[in-house]
PDB file of C-alpha atoms in Angstrom:
ATOM      1  CA  MET A   1     151.950 126.855 -15.177  1.00 86.00           C
ATOM      2  CA  ILE A   2     152.777 130.560 -14.237  1.00 93.00           C
ATOM      3  CA  GLU A   3     149.953 131.717 -16.359  1.00 94.00           C
ATOM      4  CA  ALA A   4     147.712 129.445 -14.585  1.00 94.00           C
ATOM      5  CA  GLU A   5     149.192 130.688 -11.197  1.00 96.00           C
ATOM      6  CA  ARG A   6     148.439 134.288 -12.207  1.00 97.00           C
ATOM      7  CA  LEU A   7     144.882 133.244 -13.233  1.00 96.00           C
ATOM      8  CA  LEU A   8     144.182 131.794  -9.829  1.00 96.00           C
ATOM      9  CA  LEU A   9     145.668 134.703  -7.892  1.00 97.00           C
ATOM     10  CA  ASP A  10     143.585 137.069  -9.934  1.00 97.00           C
ATOM     11  CA  ALA A  11     140.306 135.211  -9.125  1.00 98.00           C
ATOM     12  CA  ALA A  12     141.561 134.980  -5.377  1.00 98.00           C
ATOM     13  CA  LEU A  13     142.183 138.889  -5.144  1.00 98.00           C
ATOM     14  CA  GLY A  14     138.548 139.481  -6.159  1.00 97.00           C
ATOM     15  CA  ASP A  15     137.782 138.804  -2.468  1.00 97.00           C
ATOM     16  CA  PRO A  16     139.130 141.690  -0.360  1.00 96.00           C
ATOM     17  CA  ALA A  17     138.842 139.238   2.807  1.00 97.00           C
ATOM     18  CA  ASN A  18     141.637 137.169   1.229  1.00 97.00           C
ATOM     19  CA  GLN A  19     144.973 138.282   2.901  1.00 97.00           C
ATOM     20  CA  ARG A  20     147.410 135.384   2.399  1.00 98.00           C
ATOM     21  CA  PHE A  21     147.657 133.305  -0.887  1.00 98.00           C
ATOM     22  CA  VAL A  22     149.101 129.737  -0.555  1.00 97.00           C
ATOM     23  CA  LEU A  23     149.844 127.555  -3.591  1.00 97.00           C
ATOM     24  CA  LEU A  24     150.066 123.688  -2.822  1.00 95.00           C
ATOM     25  CA  SER A  25     149.953 120.592  -4.923  1.00 91.00           C
ATOM     26  CA  ASP A  26     147.394 117.703  -4.775  1.00 91.00           C
ATOM     27  CA  SER A  27     150.365 115.556  -3.224  1.00 91.00           C
ATOM     28  CA  CYS A  28     150.974 118.022  -0.180  1.00 92.00           C
ATOM     29  CA  VAL A  29     149.880 117.211   3.365  1.00 92.00           C
ATOM     30  CA  PRO A  30     149.499 119.767   6.331  1.00 94.00           C
ATOM     31  CA  LEU A  31     151.767 119.002   9.129  1.00 94.00           C
ATOM     32  CA  TYR A  32     149.752 120.885  11.673  1.00 95.00           C
ATOM     33  CA  ASN A  33     146.099 121.671  12.167  1.00 94.00           C
ATOM     34  CA  PHE A  34     144.371 124.796  10.531  1.00 95.00           C
ATOM     35  CA  SER A  35     144.546 127.106  13.672  1.00 96.00           C
ATOM     36  CA  TYR A  36     148.433 126.574  13.838  1.00 96.00           C
ATOM     37  CA  ILE A  37     148.950 127.179  10.272  1.00 97.00           C
ATOM     38  CA  TYR A  38     146.476 130.190  10.335  1.00 97.00           C
ATOM     39  CA  ASP A  39     148.464 131.762  13.233  1.00 96.00           C
ATOM     40  CA  TYR A  40     151.826 131.143  11.632  1.00 96.00           C
ATOM     41  CA  VAL A  41     151.055 132.371   8.193  1.00 97.00           C
ATOM     42  CA  MET A  42     149.095 135.438   9.318  1.00 96.00           C
ATOM     43  CA  GLY A  43     151.570 136.265  12.119  1.00 94.00           C
ATOM     44  CA  SER A  44     154.090 137.414   9.789  1.00 95.00           C
ATOM     45  CA  SER A  45     153.789 140.691   7.566  1.00 95.00           C
ATOM     46  CA  LYS A  46     156.090 139.011   5.018  1.00 96.00           C
ATOM     47  CA  SER A  47     155.603 136.417   1.941  1.00 97.00           C
ATOM     48  CA  PHE A  48     157.294 133.067   2.118  1.00 97.00           C
ATOM     49  CA  VAL A  49     159.152 132.425  -1.080  1.00 97.00           C
ATOM     50  CA  ASP A  50     162.037 130.095  -1.607  1.00 95.00           C
ATOM     51  CA  SER A  51     164.500 132.536  -3.398  1.00 94.00           C
ATOM     52  CA  PHE A  52     168.426 132.110  -4.003  1.00 92.00           C
ATOM     53  CA  LEU A  53     170.973 132.936  -6.487  1.00 89.00           C
ATOM     54  CA  ASP A  54     171.269 130.464  -9.352  1.00 77.00           C
ATOM     55  CA  LYS A  55     174.932 130.258  -9.958  1.00 73.00           C
ATOM     56  CA  LYS A  56     175.342 126.546 -11.091  1.00 67.00           C
ATOM     57  CA  GLU A  57     172.506 126.079 -13.719  1.00 68.00           C
ATOM     58  CA  GLY A  58     172.351 127.658 -17.339  1.00 80.00           C
ATOM     59  CA  ARG A  59     168.783 128.303 -17.176  1.00 88.00           C
ATOM     60  CA  TYR A  60     169.279 132.233 -17.525  1.00 91.00           C
ATOM     61  CA  ASN A  61     168.680 132.913 -21.221  1.00 90.00           C
ATOM     62  CA  THR A  62     170.878 135.711 -22.110  1.00 91.00           C
ATOM     63  CA  LYS A  63     168.057 136.954 -24.637  1.00 93.00           C
ATOM     64  CA  MET A  64     166.169 138.083 -21.585  1.00 94.00           C
ATOM     65  CA  SER A  65     168.602 140.865 -21.168  1.00 94.00           C
ATOM     66  CA  PRO A  66     168.526 143.851 -20.659  1.00 95.00           C
ATOM     67  CA  ILE A  67     164.649 143.538 -19.286  1.00 96.00           C
ATOM     68  CA  ILE A  68     165.788 140.728 -16.900  1.00 96.00           C
ATOM     69  CA  PRO A  69     169.421 141.441 -15.988  1.00 95.00           C
ATOM     70  CA  LYS A  70     171.392 138.359 -15.043  1.00 93.00           C
ATOM     71  CA  ASP A  71     172.266 139.633 -11.450  1.00 93.00           C
ATOM     72  CA  LYS A  72     168.359 139.853 -10.729  1.00 95.00           C
ATOM     73  CA  TRP A  73     167.827 136.206 -11.867  1.00 94.00           C
ATOM     74  CA  ARG A  74     166.564 133.964  -8.957  1.00 94.00           C
ATOM     75  CA  LYS A  75     165.734 130.344  -8.279  1.00 94.00           C
ATOM     76  CA  GLY A  76     163.540 128.550  -5.841  1.00 93.00           C
ATOM     77  CA  SER A  77     160.537 126.271  -5.131  1.00 93.00           C
ATOM     78  CA  GLN A  78     157.251 127.097  -6.861  1.00 94.00           C
ATOM     79  CA  TRP A  79     155.299 126.453  -3.561  1.00 96.00           C
ATOM     80  CA  PHE A  80     154.702 130.135  -2.279  1.00 97.00           C
ATOM     81  CA  THR A  81     152.755 131.975   0.344  1.00 98.00           C
ATOM     82  CA  LEU A  82     152.146 135.429  -0.699  1.00 98.00           C
ATOM     83  CA  ILE A  83     150.843 138.566   1.058  1.00 98.00           C
ATOM     84  CA  ARG A  84     148.136 140.416  -0.756  1.00 98.00           C
ATOM     85  CA  ARG A  85     150.444 143.213  -2.189  1.00 98.00           C
ATOM     86  CA  HIS A  86     152.960 140.555  -3.617  1.00 98.00           C
ATOM     87  CA  ALA A  87     149.985 138.563  -5.158  1.00 98.00           C
ATOM     88  CA  GLU A  88     148.786 141.914  -6.907  1.00 98.00           C
ATOM     89  CA  VAL A  89     152.546 142.454  -8.151  1.00 98.00           C
ATOM     90  CA  MET A  90     152.496 138.959  -9.777  1.00 98.00           C
ATOM     91  CA  VAL A  91     148.999 139.451 -11.276  1.00 97.00           C
ATOM     92  CA  ASP A  92     149.772 142.971 -12.554  1.00 97.00           C
ATOM     93  CA  ASP A  93     153.105 142.425 -14.166  1.00 97.00           C
ATOM     94  CA  GLY A  94     153.353 143.168 -17.748  1.00 96.00           C
ATOM     95  CA  ILE A  95     157.108 143.402 -18.087  1.00 96.00           C
ATOM     96  CA  VAL A  96     158.878 140.132 -16.767  1.00 97.00           C
ATOM     97  CA  PHE A  97     155.941 137.645 -17.656  1.00 96.00           C
ATOM     98  CA  PRO A  98     156.203 138.412 -21.428  1.00 96.00           C
ATOM     99  CA  VAL A  99     159.856 137.910 -21.265  1.00 96.00           C
ATOM    100  CA  PHE A 100     159.394 134.491 -19.531  1.00 95.00           C
ATOM    101  CA  ARG A 101     156.773 133.114 -21.947  1.00 93.00           C
ATOM    102  CA  LYS A 102     159.196 134.072 -24.742  1.00 93.00           C
ATOM    103  CA  PHE A 103     162.479 132.835 -23.446  1.00 92.00           C
ATOM    104  CA  CYS A 104     162.000 130.673 -20.361  1.00 92.00           C
ATOM    105  CA  LYS A 105     160.695 127.436 -21.701  1.00 86.00           C
ATOM    106  CA  ARG A 106     160.969 123.622 -20.747  1.00 80.00           C
ATOM    107  CA  ARG A 107     162.901 121.488 -23.313  1.00 71.00           C
ATOM    108  CA  PRO A 108     160.558 118.923 -24.714  1.00 65.00           C
ATOM    109  CA  PRO A 109     160.823 115.312 -23.538  1.00 63.00           C
ATOM    110  CA  VAL A 110     163.508 113.061 -24.907  1.00 61.00           C
ATOM    111  CA  ASP A 111     162.258 110.731 -27.728  1.00 61.00           C
ATOM    112  CA  LYS A 112     164.198 107.412 -27.449  1.00 64.00           C
ATOM    113  CA  LYS A 113     163.226 106.295 -30.788  1.00 65.00           C
ATOM    114  CA  ASN A 114     164.489 109.440 -32.644  1.00 62.00           C
ATOM    115  CA  GLU A 115     168.213 110.028 -31.847  1.00 61.00           C
ATOM    116  CA  LYS A 116     168.483 112.623 -34.427  1.00 59.00           C
ATOM    117  CA  ARG A 117     165.701 114.573 -32.789  1.00 56.00           C
ATOM    118  CA  ASN A 118     167.269 114.043 -29.345  1.00 57.00           C
ATOM    119  CA  LEU A 119     170.494 115.717 -30.659  1.00 55.00           C
ATOM    120  CA  LYS A 120     168.458 118.780 -31.679  1.00 56.00           C
ATOM    121  CA  LEU A 121     166.643 118.793 -28.260  1.00 56.00           C
ATOM    122  CA  GLN A 122     169.693 118.952 -26.435  1.00 58.00           C
ATOM    123  CA  LYS A 123     170.765 122.152 -28.150  1.00 56.00           C
ATOM    124  CA  GLN A 124     167.610 123.913 -26.953  1.00 63.00           C
ATOM    125  CA  HIS A 125     167.653 125.994 -23.975  1.00 71.00           C
ATOM    126  CA  ASN A 126     166.032 124.538 -21.107  1.00 82.00           C
ATOM    127  CA  CYS A 127     164.265 126.734 -18.413  1.00 89.00           C
ATOM    128  CA  ILE A 128     161.694 125.753 -15.741  1.00 89.00           C
ATOM    129  CA  PRO A 129     159.498 128.873 -15.416  1.00 94.00           C
ATOM    130  CA  ASP A 130     157.598 128.274 -12.355  1.00 93.00           C
ATOM    131  CA  GLU A 131     161.159 127.680 -10.428  1.00 93.00           C
ATOM    132  CA  HIS A 132     162.321 131.133 -11.342  1.00 95.00           C
ATOM    133  CA  TYR A 133     159.510 133.565 -12.370  1.00 96.00           C
ATOM    134  CA  LEU A 134     158.194 134.784  -9.081  1.00 97.00           C
ATOM    135  CA  GLN A 135     161.574 134.959  -7.375  1.00 97.00           C
ATOM    136  CA  THR A 136     163.043 137.035 -10.158  1.00 97.00           C
ATOM    137  CA  LEU A 137     159.731 139.287 -10.480  1.00 98.00           C
ATOM    138  CA  LEU A 138     160.093 140.149  -6.741  1.00 98.00           C
ATOM    139  CA  THR A 139     163.877 140.609  -6.867  1.00 97.00           C
ATOM    140  CA  MET A 140     163.231 142.903  -9.830  1.00 97.00           C
ATOM    141  CA  ALA A 141     160.588 144.971  -8.071  1.00 97.00           C
ATOM    142  CA  GLY A 142     163.005 145.494  -5.051  1.00 97.00           C
ATOM    143  CA  LEU A 143     160.849 143.410  -2.683  1.00 97.00           C
ATOM    144  CA  GLU A 144     163.424 140.816  -1.513  1.00 95.00           C
ATOM    145  CA  LYS A 145     163.422 142.495   1.965  1.00 94.00           C
ATOM    146  CA  GLU A 146     159.666 141.795   2.360  1.00 96.00           C
ATOM    147  CA  LEU A 147     160.262 138.109   1.819  1.00 95.00           C
ATOM    148  CA  GLU A 148     161.001 135.255   4.115  1.00 94.00           C
ATOM    149  CA  ARG A 149     163.329 133.653   1.651  1.00 93.00           C
ATOM    150  CA  ARG A 150     162.061 130.072   2.028  1.00 95.00           C
ATOM    151  CA  THR A 151     159.251 127.870   1.325  1.00 96.00           C
ATOM    152  CA  LEU A 152     156.722 126.670   3.815  1.00 97.00           C
ATOM    153  CA  THR A 153     156.409 123.093   1.992  1.00 97.00           C
ATOM    154  CA  TYR A 154     158.959 120.343   2.615  1.00 95.00           C
ATOM    155  CA  THR A 155     160.133 118.443  -0.379  1.00 93.00           C
ATOM    156  CA  GLU A 156     162.684 115.415  -0.248  1.00 90.00           C
ATOM    157  CA  TRP A 157     164.863 115.256  -3.422  1.00 84.00           C
ATOM    158  CA  ASN A 158     166.672 112.361  -5.080  1.00 80.00           C
ATOM    159  CA  GLU A 159     169.074 112.081  -7.995  1.00 57.00           C
ATOM    160  CA  SER A 160     167.414 109.946 -10.593  1.00 53.00           C
ATOM    161  CA  ALA A 161     166.656 109.692 -14.376  1.00 47.00           C
ATOM    162  CA  SER A 162     163.735 111.604 -15.863  1.00 48.00           C
ATOM    163  CA  LYS A 163     162.370 111.315 -19.486  1.00 47.00           C
ATOM    164  CA  MET A 164     162.250 114.900 -19.544  1.00 45.00           C
ATOM    165  CA  GLU A 165     165.753 115.924 -18.447  1.00 48.00           C
ATOM    166  CA  GLY A 166     167.741 112.702 -18.203  1.00 50.00           C
ATOM    167  CA  LYS A 167     169.677 112.247 -14.931  1.00 50.00           C
ATOM    168  CA  GLY A 168     168.842 114.975 -12.309  1.00 59.00           C
ATOM    169  CA  TRP A 169     167.113 115.772  -9.015  1.00 68.00           C
ATOM    170  CA  HIS A 170     163.565 114.871  -8.635  1.00 78.00           C
ATOM    171  CA  PRO A 171     160.973 114.903  -5.660  1.00 85.00           C
ATOM    172  CA  VAL A 172     160.585 111.667  -3.840  1.00 88.00           C
ATOM    173  CA  THR A 173     157.052 110.234  -3.443  1.00 90.00           C
ATOM    174  CA  PHE A 174     156.328 108.901   0.190  1.00 88.00           C
ATOM    175  CA  SER A 175     155.024 105.736   0.280  1.00 89.00           C
ATOM    176  CA  ALA A 176     152.400 104.447   2.941  1.00 89.00           C
ATOM    177  CA  SER A 177     155.282 102.335   4.817  1.00 88.00           C
ATOM    178  CA  ALA A 178     157.580 105.587   4.738  1.00 86.00           C
ATOM    179  CA  THR A 179     154.845 107.764   6.505  1.00 88.00           C
ATOM    180  CA  THR A 180     155.738 106.972  10.173  1.00 90.00           C
ATOM    181  CA  PRO A 181     155.267 109.210  13.078  1.00 90.00           C
ATOM    182  CA  ARG A 182     159.068 109.255  13.487  1.00 91.00           C
ATOM    183  CA  ARG A 183     159.479 110.478   9.819  1.00 91.00           C
ATOM    184  CA  ILE A 184     156.673 113.203  10.352  1.00 92.00           C
ATOM    185  CA  ARG A 185     158.264 114.258  13.487  1.00 94.00           C
ATOM    186  CA  GLU A 186     161.749 114.602  11.796  1.00 94.00           C
ATOM    187  CA  LEU A 187     160.002 117.099   9.281  1.00 94.00           C
ATOM    188  CA  LYS A 188     158.309 119.112  12.075  1.00 95.00           C
ATOM    189  CA  ASP A 189     161.841 119.392  13.816  1.00 95.00           C
ATOM    190  CA  ILE A 190     163.654 120.989  10.977  1.00 96.00           C
ATOM    191  CA  ASN A 191     164.513 124.493  12.161  1.00 95.00           C
ATOM    192  CA  HIS A 192     167.019 125.772   9.299  1.00 94.00           C
ATOM    193  CA  ILE A 193     167.725 125.425   5.590  1.00 93.00           C
ATOM    194  CA  TYR A 194     171.149 125.641   4.063  1.00 91.00           C
ATOM    195  CA  TYR A 195     171.329 127.211   0.577  1.00 88.00           C
ATOM    196  CA  GLU A 196     174.405 126.096  -0.938  1.00 83.00           C
ATOM    197  CA  THR A 197     174.901 128.540  -3.796  1.00 79.00           C
ATOM    198  CA  GLU A 198     174.833 131.458  -1.204  1.00 83.00           C
ATOM    199  CA  TYR A 199     176.644 129.730   1.677  1.00 84.00           C
ATOM    200  CA  ARG A 200     173.492 130.812   3.598  1.00 86.00           C
ATOM    201  CA  ASN A 201     171.701 129.227   6.526  1.00 89.00           C
ATOM    202  CA  GLU A 202     168.140 130.353   6.693  1.00 88.00           C
ATOM    203  CA  TRP A 203     167.141 129.975  10.336  1.00 92.00           C
ATOM    204  CA  CYS A 204     163.373 129.717  10.402  1.00 95.00           C
ATOM    205  CA  ARG A 205     161.705 132.652  12.358  1.00 92.00           C
ATOM    206  CA  VAL A 206     158.502 134.579  12.497  1.00 92.00           C
ATOM    207  CA  ASN A 207     158.745 138.136  13.936  1.00 86.00           C
ATOM    208  CA  SER A 208     162.297 137.023  15.485  1.00 86.00           C
ATOM    209  CA  THR A 209     160.591 133.945  17.072  1.00 91.00           C
ATOM    210  CA  SER A 210     161.975 130.411  16.167  1.00 94.00           C
ATOM    211  CA  VAL A 211     159.434 128.278  14.523  1.00 96.00           C
ATOM    212  CA  PRO A 212     159.344 125.099  12.585  1.00 96.00           C
ATOM    213  CA  CYS A 213     160.424 125.531   8.786  1.00 97.00           C
ATOM    214  CA  PHE A 214     157.573 123.734   7.065  1.00 97.00           C
ATOM    215  CA  LEU A 215     153.765 123.716   7.600  1.00 97.00           C
ATOM    216  CA  PHE A 216     153.351 121.259   4.636  1.00 96.00           C
ATOM    217  CA  ALA A 217     155.155 118.374   2.978  1.00 94.00           C
ATOM    218  CA  ARG A 218     155.029 116.595  -0.257  1.00 93.00           C
ATOM    219  CA  LYS A 219     155.017 114.346  -2.191  1.00 90.00           C
ATOM    220  CA  PHE A 220     152.678 111.768  -0.598  1.00 91.00           C
ATOM    221  CA  SER A 221     150.939 108.834  -2.433  1.00 88.00           C
ATOM    222  CA  GLN A 222     147.364 108.437  -2.093  1.00 90.00           C
ATOM    223  CA  ALA A 223     147.854 105.525   0.446  1.00 90.00           C
ATOM    224  CA  ALA A 224     150.397 107.577   2.421  1.00 90.00           C
ATOM    225  CA  ALA A 225     148.127 110.582   2.710  1.00 87.00           C
ATOM    226  CA  MET A 226     145.120 108.232   4.045  1.00 88.00           C
ATOM    227  CA  ARG A 227     147.470 106.719   6.517  1.00 89.00           C
ATOM    228  CA  PHE A 228     148.660 110.373   7.519  1.00 84.00           C
ATOM    229  CA  LEU A 229     145.052 111.345   8.045  1.00 83.00           C
ATOM    230  CA  SER A 230     143.655 108.236   9.817  1.00 85.00           C
ATOM    231  CA  GLU A 231     146.355 107.909  12.251  1.00 81.00           C
ATOM    232  CA  GLY A 232     146.651 111.638  13.025  1.00 74.00           C
ATOM    233  CA  LEU A 233     150.277 111.915  12.295  1.00 65.00           C
TER     234      LEU A 233
END
């Protein structure tokens, strides 16, 4: 995934007119019109990258040391908005990426028919590269002060079972019936984010001005997205 992101950024950097780089998924919807989003993103000289200390999970692989020290290990949402200079840092990286490619790999899916293989899989180190790579890279580059340490894309999480990792937190998919004017308004009204591992309240601001935290939201089913667009929510 992170290799694909690097290729996308490399292609986008080929046009010098591109000054901001926003990664979204096909299940994202914009919460505001283009003009509002453009002014919000261009009005900040910083990148928006969700980044926080990962104290609870064991995704850091000690084999990454000393190239990636544990105190530089970060976690966060993969949905970023980068200024041009930070996009160039990601594309030009020849130090952190090779270590991630070797030591940060997602554990293969559980095979319910093969108990012996499952026991072996559980012993393998599990890491989600796109939730750690950019955050760790920019921290190691000494660029954390140039970040708004939050994502612009809202995701709702629910604890449920997954074929990949068993019980854990997974993004909720909004149905058409759940996509109501009231729910969309609630998302637009969010003005701060609490980071439990750092005991940090991130109040959402651009140039010291309070702003809504999120410009986009996910995951929306196709029916939900069509309702969102047709009703102008």
